[in-house]
Coordinates of N, CA and C in Angstrom, one line a residue:
P224 N -3.8 18.8 -3.5 CA -3.2 20.1 -3.4 C -2.1 20.1 -2.4
D225 N -1.0 20.9 -2.7 CA 0.1 21.0 -1.8 C -0.1 22.3 -0.9
S226 N 0.9 22.5 -0.1 CA 0.7 23.7 0.8 C 0.8 25.0 0.1
N227 N 1.3 25.1 -1.1 CA 1.3 26.3 -1.9 C 0.0 26.6 -2.6
T228 N -0.8 25.5 -2.9 CA -2.1 25.7 -3.6 C -3.3 25.5 -2.7
W229 N -3.1 25.1 -1.5 CA -4.2 24.7 -0.6 C -5.0 26.0 -0.3
K230 N -6.3 25.8 -0.4 CA -7.2 26.9 0.0 C -8.1 26.3 1.1
P231 N -8.2 26.9 2.2 CA -9.1 26.4 3.3 C -10.5 26.2 2.8
P232 N -11.1 25.0 2.9 CA -12.5 24.8 2.4 C -13.5 25.6 3.2
V233 N -14.2 26.5 2.6 CA -15.2 27.3 3.2 C -16.6 26.7 2.9
L234 N -16.9 26.5 1.6 CA -18.1 25.9 1.2 C -17.8 24.4 1.0
F235 N -18.3 23.6 1.8 CA -18.0 22.2 1.6 C -19.1 21.3 2.0
H236 N -19.0 20.0 1.6 CA -19.9 19.0 2.1 C -19.0 17.7 2.2
F237 N -19.6 16.6 2.6 CA -18.7 15.4 2.7 C -19.5 14.2 2.3
S238 N -18.7 13.1 2.1 CA -19.4 11.8 1.8 C -18.8 10.8 2.7
V239 N -19.6 9.8 3.0 CA -19.1 8.7 3.9 C -19.4 7.4 3.2
E240 N -18.3 6.6 3.1 CA -18.5 5.3 2.4 C -18.0 4.2 3.3
F241 N -18.9 3.2 3.5 CA -18.6 2.0 4.3 C -18.1 0.9 3.3
Q242 N -16.9 0.3 3.7 CA -16.3 -0.7 2.8 C -16.1 -2.0 3.5
W243 N -16.8 -3.0 3.0 CA -16.6 -4.4 3.6 C -15.8 -5.2 2.6
M244 N -15.5 -6.4 2.9 CA -14.8 -7.3 2.0 C -15.4 -7.3 0.6
L245 N -16.7 -7.6 0.5 CA -17.4 -7.8 -0.7 C -18.4 -6.7 -1.1
A246 N -18.6 -5.7 -0.3 CA -19.6 -4.7 -0.6 C -19.2 -3.3 -0.2
R247 N -19.9 -2.3 -0.7 CA -19.6 -0.9 -0.4 C -21.0 -0.3 -0.3
A248 N -21.1 0.8 0.6 CA -22.3 1.5 0.7 C -21.9 3.0 1.0
S249 N -22.5 3.9 0.2 CA -22.3 5.3 0.5 C -23.6 5.9 1.2
A250 N -23.4 6.8 2.0 CA -24.5 7.4 2.7 C -24.4 8.9 2.9
S251 N -25.5 9.6 3.0 CA -25.5 11.0 3.3 C -25.7 11.1 4.8
F252 N -24.8 11.8 5.5 CA -24.9 12.1 6.9 C -25.0 13.6 7.1
A253 N -25.8 14.1 8.0 CA -25.9 15.5 8.3 C -24.7 16.0 9.0
E254 N -24.1 15.1 9.9 CA -23.0 15.5 10.7 C -22.0 14.3 10.8
V255 N -20.7 14.6 10.9 CA -19.7 13.7 11.2 C -18.8 14.4 12.3
D256 N -18.6 13.7 13.4 CA -17.8 14.3 14.5 C -16.9 13.2 15.0
G257 N -15.8 13.6 15.6 CA -14.9 12.7 16.3 C -13.7 12.2 15.6
L258 N -13.4 12.7 14.4 CA -12.1 12.4 13.7 C -11.0 12.9 14.5
G259 N -10.1 12.1 15.0 CA -9.0 12.6 15.8 C -8.2 11.5 16.4
Q260 N -7.0 11.8 16.7 CA -6.1 10.8 17.4 C -5.1 11.6 18.3
E261 N -4.6 10.8 19.2 CA -3.6 11.4 20.1 C -2.6 10.4 20.6
L262 N -1.4 10.9 20.9 CA -0.3 10.0 21.4 C -0.7 9.6 22.8
V263 N -0.5 8.3 23.2 CA -0.6 7.9 24.6 C 0.8 7.8 25.1
L264 N 1.1 8.6 26.2 CA 2.4 8.6 26.8 C 2.5 7.8 28.0
E265 N 3.6 7.1 28.2 CA 3.8 6.3 29.4 C 3.9 7.3 30.5
S266 N 3.4 6.9 31.7 CA 3.4 7.8 32.8 C 4.9 7.9 33.3
N267 N 5.2 9.1 33.6 CA 6.6 9.4 34.0 C 6.5 10.4 35.1
V268 N 7.0 10.0 36.3 CA 7.0 11.0 37.4 C 8.1 11.9 37.1
A269 N 7.7 13.0 36.5 CA 8.7 14.0 36.0 C 9.3 14.8 37.1
R270 N 10.6 14.9 37.1 CA 11.3 15.9 38.0 C 11.3 17.2 37.2
S271 N 11.5 18.2 37.9 CA 11.5 19.5 37.2 C 12.5 19.5 36.1
G272 N 12.1 19.9 34.9 CA 13.0 20.0 33.8 C 13.0 18.7 32.9
E273 N 12.4 17.6 33.4 CA 12.4 16.4 32.6 C 11.3 16.4 31.6
A274 N 11.5 15.7 30.5 CA 10.5 15.6 29.4 C 9.4 14.7 29.9
P275 N 8.2 14.9 29.3 CA 7.1 13.9 29.6 C 7.5 12.5 29.2
G276 N 6.6 11.6 29.5 CA 6.9 10.2 29.2 C 7.0 9.9 27.7
Y277 N 7.6 8.8 27.3 CA 7.7 8.5 25.9 C 6.4 7.9 25.3
P278 N 6.2 8.1 24.1 CA 5.0 7.6 23.4 C 4.9 6.1 23.5
K279 N 3.8 5.5 23.8 CA 3.7 4.1 23.8 C 2.5 3.6 22.9
G280 N 1.8 4.5 22.3 CA 0.7 4.1 21.4 C 0.0 5.3 20.9
V281 N -1.1 5.0 20.1 CA -1.9 6.1 19.6 C -3.4 5.7 19.9
K282 N -4.1 6.7 20.4 CA -5.5 6.5 20.7 C -6.3 7.3 19.7
V283 N -7.3 6.6 19.2 CA -8.2 7.3 18.2 C -9.6 7.5 18.9
G284 N -10.3 8.5 18.4 CA -11.6 8.9 19.0 C -12.7 8.0 18.4
D285 N -13.9 8.1 18.9 CA -15.0 7.5 18.3 C -15.6 8.4 17.3
I286 N -16.1 7.9 16.1 CA -16.8 8.7 15.1 C -18.3 8.7 15.5
V287 N -18.9 9.9 15.4 CA -20.3 10.0 15.6 C -20.9 10.5 14.3
L288 N -21.9 9.8 13.8 CA -22.5 10.1 12.5 C -24.0 10.3 12.7
K289 N -24.6 11.4 12.1 CA -26.0 11.7 12.3 C -26.6 11.8 10.9
R290 N -27.8 11.2 10.7 CA -28.5 11.2 9.5 C -30.0 11.0 9.7
A291 N -30.8 11.2 8.6 CA -32.2 10.9 8.6 C -32.3 9.4 8.8
L292 N -33.4 9.0 9.5 CA -33.7 7.6 9.7 C -33.8 6.9 8.3
E293 N -33.1 5.8 8.1 CA -33.2 5.0 6.9 C -34.0 3.8 7.0
P294 N -34.5 3.2 5.9 CA -35.3 2.0 5.9 C -34.4 0.8 6.3
L295 N -35.1 -0.2 6.8 CA -34.4 -1.4 7.3 C -33.6 -2.1 6.2
S296 N -34.0 -1.9 4.9 CA -33.3 -2.5 3.8 C -31.9 -1.8 3.5
D297 N -31.6 -0.7 4.1 CA -30.4 0.0 3.8 C -29.2 -0.8 4.3
L298 N -28.2 -1.0 3.5 CA -27.1 -1.9 3.8 C -26.4 -1.5 5.1
I299 N -26.2 -0.2 5.3 CA -25.6 0.2 6.6 C -26.4 -0.2 7.8
T300 N -27.7 0.0 7.7 CA -28.7 -0.4 8.7 C -28.6 -1.9 9.0
I301 N -28.6 -2.7 7.9 CA -28.5 -4.1 8.0 C -27.2 -4.5 8.8
W302 N -26.0 -3.9 8.4 CA -24.8 -4.2 9.0 C -24.8 -3.8 10.5
V303 N -25.4 -2.7 10.9 CA -25.5 -2.3 12.3 C -26.3 -3.3 13.1
Q304 N -27.4 -3.7 12.5 CA -28.3 -4.7 13.2 C -27.6 -6.0 13.4
C305 N -26.8 -6.4 12.4 CA -26.1 -7.7 12.5 C -25.0 -7.6 13.6
C306 N -24.3 -6.4 13.7 CA -23.3 -6.3 14.7 C -24.0 -6.3 16.1
F307 N -25.1 -5.6 16.3 CA -25.7 -5.6 17.6 C -26.4 -7.0 17.9
N308 N -26.5 -7.8 16.9 CA -27.1 -9.2 17.2 C -25.9 -10.2 17.2
F309 N -24.7 -9.8 17.5 CA -23.6 -10.7 17.4 C -23.7 -11.9 18.3
T310 N -24.5 -11.9 19.4 CA -24.6 -13.0 20.2 C -25.3 -14.2 19.5
E311 N -26.2 -13.8 18.6 CA -27.0 -14.8 17.8 C -26.2 -15.2 16.6
I312 N -25.4 -14.3 16.0 CA -24.7 -14.6 14.8 C -23.3 -15.2 15.1
G313 N -22.7 -14.8 16.2 CA -21.4 -15.4 16.6 C -20.2 -14.6 16.2
W314 N -20.4 -13.5 15.5 CA -19.2 -12.6 15.1 C -19.7 -11.2 14.7
I315 N -18.8 -10.3 14.6 CA -19.0 -9.0 14.2 C -18.1 -8.7 13.0
E316 N -18.6 -8.2 11.9 CA -17.8 -7.9 10.7 C -17.4 -6.4 10.7
P317 N -16.1 -6.1 11.0 CA -15.8 -4.7 11.0 C -15.7 -4.2 9.5
C318 N -15.8 -2.9 9.3 CA -15.6 -2.4 8.0 C -14.7 -1.2 8.1
N319 N -14.2 -0.8 6.9 CA -13.4 0.5 6.8 C -14.4 1.6 6.4
V320 N -14.2 2.7 6.9 CA -15.0 3.9 6.6 C -14.2 5.0 6.0
A321 N -14.6 5.4 4.9 CA -13.8 6.5 4.2 C -14.7 7.8 4.3
I322 N -14.1 8.8 4.8 CA -14.8 10.1 5.0 C -14.1 11.1 4.1
S323 N -14.8 11.7 3.1 CA -14.2 12.6 2.2 C -14.8 14.0 2.3
L324 N -14.0 15.0 2.4 CA -14.4 16.4 2.5 C -14.4 16.9 1.0
L325 N -15.5 17.4 0.5 CA -15.6 17.8 -0.9 C -15.8 19.3 -1.0
D326 N -15.3 19.9 -2.0 CA -15.5 21.3 -2.2 C -16.8 21.5 -3.0
E327 N -17.0 22.8 -3.4 CA -18.3 23.1 -4.1 C -18.4 22.4 -5.4
E328 N -17.3 21.9 -6.0 CA -17.4 21.2 -7.3 C -17.3 19.7 -7.1
D329 N -17.5 19.2 -5.9 CA -17.4 17.8 -5.6 C -16.0 17.2 -5.8
I330 N -15.0 18.0 -5.7 CA -13.6 17.5 -5.7 C -13.2 17.3 -4.3
I331 N -12.6 16.1 -4.1 CA -12.1 15.7 -2.7 C -10.9 16.6 -2.4
V332 N -11.1 17.3 -1.2 CA -9.9 18.1 -0.7 C -9.3 17.5 0.5
A333 N -9.9 16.6 1.2 CA -9.3 15.8 2.3 C -10.1 14.5 2.4
R334 N -9.4 13.5 2.8 CA -10.0 12.1 2.9 C -9.3 11.4 4.1
W335 N -10.2 10.8 4.9 CA -9.7 10.0 6.0 C -10.2 8.6 5.9
H336 N -9.4 7.6 6.3 CA -9.8 6.2 6.4 C -9.8 5.8 7.8
C337 N -10.9 5.3 8.3 CA -11.0 4.8 9.7 C -11.1 3.2 9.5
L338 N -10.1 2.6 10.0 CA -9.9 1.1 9.7 C -10.6 0.3 10.8
R339 N -11.2 -0.8 10.4 CA -11.8 -1.8 11.3 C -12.8 -1.2 12.2
A340 N -13.7 -0.5 11.7 CA -14.8 0.2 12.5 C -15.9 -0.8 12.8
I341 N -16.4 -0.7 14.0 CA -17.6 -1.4 14.4 C -18.6 -0.4 15.1
P342 N -19.9 -0.6 15.0 CA -20.8 0.2 15.8 C -20.8 -0.1 17.3
I343 N -20.7 0.9 18.1 CA -20.8 0.7 19.5 C -22.0 1.3 20.1
K344 N -22.7 2.2 19.4 CA -23.9 2.8 19.9 C -24.8 3.3 18.7
W345 N -26.1 3.1 18.9 CA -27.1 3.5 17.9 C -28.3 4.1 18.6
S346 N -28.8 5.2 18.2 CA -29.9 5.8 18.9 C -30.7 6.7 17.9
T347 N -31.9 7.0 18.2 CA -32.7 8.0 17.5 C -32.8 9.2 18.3
A348 N -33.1 10.3 17.6 CA -33.4 11.6 18.3 C -34.8 11.4 19.0
G349 N -35.1 12.2 19.9 CA -36.4 12.1 20.6 C -37.5 12.2 19.5
L350 N -38.6 11.4 19.7 CA -39.7 11.4 18.9 C -40.8 12.3 19.5
D351 N -41.2 13.3 18.8 CA -42.2 14.3 19.4 C -43.3 14.5 18.3
A352 N -44.5 14.0 18.5 CA -45.6 14.2 17.6 C -46.0 15.6 17.4
S353 N -45.7 16.5 18.3 CA -46.1 17.9 18.2 C -45.2 18.7 17.3
K354 N -44.1 18.1 16.9 CA -43.2 18.8 16.0 C -43.1 18.1 14.6
S355 N -42.9 18.9 13.6 CA -42.9 18.4 12.3 C -41.4 18.3 11.9
E356 N -40.7 17.3 12.3 CA -39.2 17.2 12.1 C -38.9 15.9 11.5
I357 N -37.8 15.8 10.8 CA -37.4 14.5 10.2 C -36.8 13.7 11.3
A358 N -37.2 12.4 11.4 CA -36.7 11.5 12.4 C -35.2 11.2 12.0
T359 N -34.3 11.4 13.0 CA -32.9 11.2 12.8 C -32.4 10.0 13.7
E360 N -31.2 9.5 13.2 CA -30.5 8.5 14.0 C -29.1 8.9 14.1
T361 N -28.5 8.4 15.2 CA -27.1 8.7 15.5 C -26.4 7.4 15.6
L362 N -25.2 7.2 14.9 CA -24.4 6.0 14.9 C -23.0 6.4 15.4
T363 N -22.6 5.7 16.4 CA -21.2 5.9 17.0 C -20.4 4.7 16.6
L364 N -19.3 4.9 16.0 CA -18.4 3.8 15.5 C -17.0 3.9 16.3
R365 N -16.5 2.8 16.7 CA -15.1 2.7 17.2 C -14.3 2.1 16.1
Y366 N -13.1 2.6 16.0 CA -12.2 2.0 14.9 C -10.8 1.9 15.5
T367 N -9.9 1.2 14.8 CA -8.6 0.9 15.3 C -7.5 1.9 14.9
K368 N -7.7 2.5 13.7 CA -6.6 3.3 13.1 C -7.2 4.4 12.2
L369 N -6.7 5.6 12.3 CA -7.1 6.7 11.4 C -5.9 7.1 10.5
I370 N -6.2 7.2 9.2 CA -5.2 7.6 8.3 C -5.8 8.7 7.4
R371 N -5.1 9.8 7.3 CA -5.5 10.9 6.4 C -4.8 10.6 5.0
I372 N -5.6 10.3 4.0 CA -5.1 9.9 2.7 C -4.7 11.2 1.9
I373 N -5.6 12.1 1.9 CA -5.4 13.4 1.1 C -5.4 14.5 2.0

């Protein structure tokens, strides 16, 4: 959609797809947070009236994904475990992550690609036997570049 036909998405959901060289895996996440980027400016001791420093790079945020705990056979879980065992394996395989915002008819209204992502943190929510809740896990990814495709 262009700026003339764009409708702000009110009822929406999203999909997350992990893309490796030879494989892909889609997953349902309850939350996605951290999509963002900012210009890194060189420091400039500004005199009054001077412009701020010139841009010298782009900094991207970390993506935080939350979902129900998945079995060990889940491809994303296997990838995360391999990355955290890099000292035994000898390397980490980054992947590209595509996050799509979908409308109520499952049509993509916005899509972002996070390039060369690796997991930097994995955790579960607190486990409490007195509550009847779904066990959840949180995965934090660091990536090198963010591109909005749609």
